[in-house]
C-alpha positions as a printed NumPy array, in Angstrom:
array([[-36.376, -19.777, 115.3  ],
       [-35.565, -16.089, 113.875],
       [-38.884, -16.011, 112.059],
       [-40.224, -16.628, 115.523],
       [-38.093, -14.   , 117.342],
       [-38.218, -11.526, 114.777],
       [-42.04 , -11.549, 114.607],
       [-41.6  , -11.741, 118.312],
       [-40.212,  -8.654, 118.594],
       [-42.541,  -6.515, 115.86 ],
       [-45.088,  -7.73 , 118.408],
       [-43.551,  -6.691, 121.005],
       [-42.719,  -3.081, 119.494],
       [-46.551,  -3.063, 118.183],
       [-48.065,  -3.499, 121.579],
       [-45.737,  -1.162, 122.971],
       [-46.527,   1.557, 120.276],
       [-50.435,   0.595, 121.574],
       [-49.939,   1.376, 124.62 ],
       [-48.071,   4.834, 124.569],
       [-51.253,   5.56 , 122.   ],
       [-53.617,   4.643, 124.472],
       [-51.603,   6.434, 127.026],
       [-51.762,  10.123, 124.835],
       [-55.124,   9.371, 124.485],
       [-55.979,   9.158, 128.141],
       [-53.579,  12.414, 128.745],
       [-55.841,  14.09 , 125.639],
       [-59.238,  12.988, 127.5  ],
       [-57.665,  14.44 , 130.828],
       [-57.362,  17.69 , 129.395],
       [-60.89 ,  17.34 , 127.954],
       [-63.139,  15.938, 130.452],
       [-60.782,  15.601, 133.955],
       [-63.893,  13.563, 135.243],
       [-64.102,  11.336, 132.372],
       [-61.99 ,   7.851, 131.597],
       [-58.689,   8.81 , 133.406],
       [-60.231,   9.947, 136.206],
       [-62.144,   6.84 , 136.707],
       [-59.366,   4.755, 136.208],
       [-57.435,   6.539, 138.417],
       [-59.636,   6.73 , 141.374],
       [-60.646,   3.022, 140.391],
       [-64.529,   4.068, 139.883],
       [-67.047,   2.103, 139.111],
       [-66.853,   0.976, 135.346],
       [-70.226,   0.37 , 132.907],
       [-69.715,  -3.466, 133.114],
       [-72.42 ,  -5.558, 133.315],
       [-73.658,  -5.973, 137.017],
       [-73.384, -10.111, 138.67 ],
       [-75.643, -11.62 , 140.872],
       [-73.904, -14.508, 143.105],
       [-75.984, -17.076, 140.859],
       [-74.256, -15.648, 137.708],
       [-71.09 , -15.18 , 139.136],
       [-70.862, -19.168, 140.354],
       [-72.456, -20.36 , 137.463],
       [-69.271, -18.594, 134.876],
       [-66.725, -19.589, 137.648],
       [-67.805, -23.105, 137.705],
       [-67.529, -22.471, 133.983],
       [-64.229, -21.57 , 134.176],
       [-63.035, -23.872, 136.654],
       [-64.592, -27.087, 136.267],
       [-64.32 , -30.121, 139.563],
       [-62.363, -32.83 , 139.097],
       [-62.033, -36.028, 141.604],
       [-59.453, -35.115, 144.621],
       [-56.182, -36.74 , 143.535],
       [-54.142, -38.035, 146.571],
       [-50.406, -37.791, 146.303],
       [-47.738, -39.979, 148.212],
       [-44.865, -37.719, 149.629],
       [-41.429, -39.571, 149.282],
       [-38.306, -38.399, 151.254],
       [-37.648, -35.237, 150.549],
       [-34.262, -34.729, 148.313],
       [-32.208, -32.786, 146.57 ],
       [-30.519, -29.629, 147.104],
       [-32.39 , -26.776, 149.462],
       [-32.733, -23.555, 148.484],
       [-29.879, -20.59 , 147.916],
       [-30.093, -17.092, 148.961],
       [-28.363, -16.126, 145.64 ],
       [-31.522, -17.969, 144.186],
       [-33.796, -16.024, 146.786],
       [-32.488, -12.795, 145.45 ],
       [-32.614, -13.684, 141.824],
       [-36.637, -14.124, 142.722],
       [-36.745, -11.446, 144.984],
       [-35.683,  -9.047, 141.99 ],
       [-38.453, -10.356, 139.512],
       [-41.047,  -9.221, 141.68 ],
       [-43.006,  -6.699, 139.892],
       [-44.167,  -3.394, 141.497],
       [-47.854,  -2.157, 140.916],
       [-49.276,  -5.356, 140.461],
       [-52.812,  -6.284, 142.497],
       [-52.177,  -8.127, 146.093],
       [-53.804, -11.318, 146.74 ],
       [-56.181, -12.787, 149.434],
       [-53.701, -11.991, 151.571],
       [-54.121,  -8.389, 150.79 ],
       [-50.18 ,  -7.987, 150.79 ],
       [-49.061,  -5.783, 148.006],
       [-45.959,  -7.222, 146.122],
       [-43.658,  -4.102, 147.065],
       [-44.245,  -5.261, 150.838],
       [-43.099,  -9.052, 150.743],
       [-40.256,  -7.69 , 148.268],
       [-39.278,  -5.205, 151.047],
       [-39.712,  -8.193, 153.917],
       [-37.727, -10.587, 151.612],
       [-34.688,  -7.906, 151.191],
       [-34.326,  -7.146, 154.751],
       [-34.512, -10.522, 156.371],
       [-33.494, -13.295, 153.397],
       [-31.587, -15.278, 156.15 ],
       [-35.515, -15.858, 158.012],
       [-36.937, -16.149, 154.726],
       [-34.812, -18.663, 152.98 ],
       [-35.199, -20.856, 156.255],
       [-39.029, -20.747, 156.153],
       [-39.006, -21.511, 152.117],
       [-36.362, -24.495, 153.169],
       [-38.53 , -25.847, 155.598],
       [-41.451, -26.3  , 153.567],
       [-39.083, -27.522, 150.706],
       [-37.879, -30.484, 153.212],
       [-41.534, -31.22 , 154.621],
       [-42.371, -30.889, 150.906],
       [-45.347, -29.066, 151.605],
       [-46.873, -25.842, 150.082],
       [-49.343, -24.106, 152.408],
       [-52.999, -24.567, 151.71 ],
       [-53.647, -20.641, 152.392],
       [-51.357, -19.801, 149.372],
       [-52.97 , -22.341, 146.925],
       [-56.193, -19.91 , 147.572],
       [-57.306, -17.149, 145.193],
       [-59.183, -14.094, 144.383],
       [-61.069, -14.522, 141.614],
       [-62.053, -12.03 , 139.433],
       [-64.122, -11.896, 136.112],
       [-63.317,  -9.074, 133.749],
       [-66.029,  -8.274, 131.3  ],
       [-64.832,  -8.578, 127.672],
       [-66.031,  -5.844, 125.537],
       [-68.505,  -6.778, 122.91 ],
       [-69.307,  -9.86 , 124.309],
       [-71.446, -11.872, 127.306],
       [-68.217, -13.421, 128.171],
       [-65.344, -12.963, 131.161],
       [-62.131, -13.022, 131.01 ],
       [-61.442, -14.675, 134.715],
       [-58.168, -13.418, 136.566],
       [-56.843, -15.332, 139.5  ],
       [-54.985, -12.785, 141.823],
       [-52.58 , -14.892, 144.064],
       [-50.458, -14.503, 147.099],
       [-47.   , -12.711, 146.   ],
       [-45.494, -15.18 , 148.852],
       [-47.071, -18.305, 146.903],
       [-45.461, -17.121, 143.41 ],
       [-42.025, -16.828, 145.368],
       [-41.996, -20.677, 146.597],
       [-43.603, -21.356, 143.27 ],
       [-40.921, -19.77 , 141.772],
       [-37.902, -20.99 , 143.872],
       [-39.337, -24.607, 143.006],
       [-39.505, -23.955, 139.23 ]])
């Protein structure tokens, strides 16, 4: 176990040390070109990946995410404890800033600002679907997106997700 953690860690510190390289770098193109790679990323321009028809795109997501039979699942009474607002909170913190917003289109620091101000309405909504044991069908959607992977024909497919979903999802866990 401190094999793992210790390798764990040079990781860690390697990726890190990556990314503050990759980060001069960028600066050092700014000062370069200030319409080259930082500038695109920054104003979220369109990158040289390969172009998608629909066809393409549904073939590599079915791909990705193959069918399976519909699996019906009996709901017992719903027990057990309900949900805390300490635990609320403790979820509430881990919400990242920066990140992409979901289907919704709700960016994270929103529903952490919603969840802050009213926990009280919050925590009853979260308990109510706890005790109906149910998880909204709108939050079990996702936007999918496939990033090219350089070098290669393939995708590497990201699932962006409701920050409201990964709460309950959370509070469950």
């Amino acid at each position: 176990h401190s094999s793992y953690k210790l390798k764990r860690k040079i990781l860690r510190q390697a990726i890190k040390a990556a990314k503050r390289a990759l980060y001069d770098e960028l600066l050092t193109d700014l000062d370069r070109d200030p319409w080259g790679k930082a500038y695109k990323m920054l104003t979220n321009a369109k990158s040289e990946s390969p172009a998608l028809d629909d066809d393409e795109a549904v073939r590599i997501a079915r791909e990705l995410f193959p069918t399976h039979d519909h699996v019906t699942w009996e709901k017992e009474e719903a027990q057990g404890p309900l949900f805390t607002l300490e635990e609320l909170k403790e979820v509430t913190e881990r919400i990242p800033n920066g990140k992409a917003a979901g289907p919704d289109e709700i960016p994270p620091e929103v529903t952490r600002a919603l969840l802050d101000k009213q926990p009280q309405e919050a925590l009853c909504i979260f308990n109510k679907l706890l005790g109906k044991q149910e998880f909204p069908a709108i939050w079990k959607t996702a936007d999918l997106l496939l990033i090219p992977k350089p070098n290669s024909t393939k995708f590497r497919p990201i699932c962006l997700l409701s920050t409201m979903s990964k709460v309950l999802e959370r509070l469950i866990a």
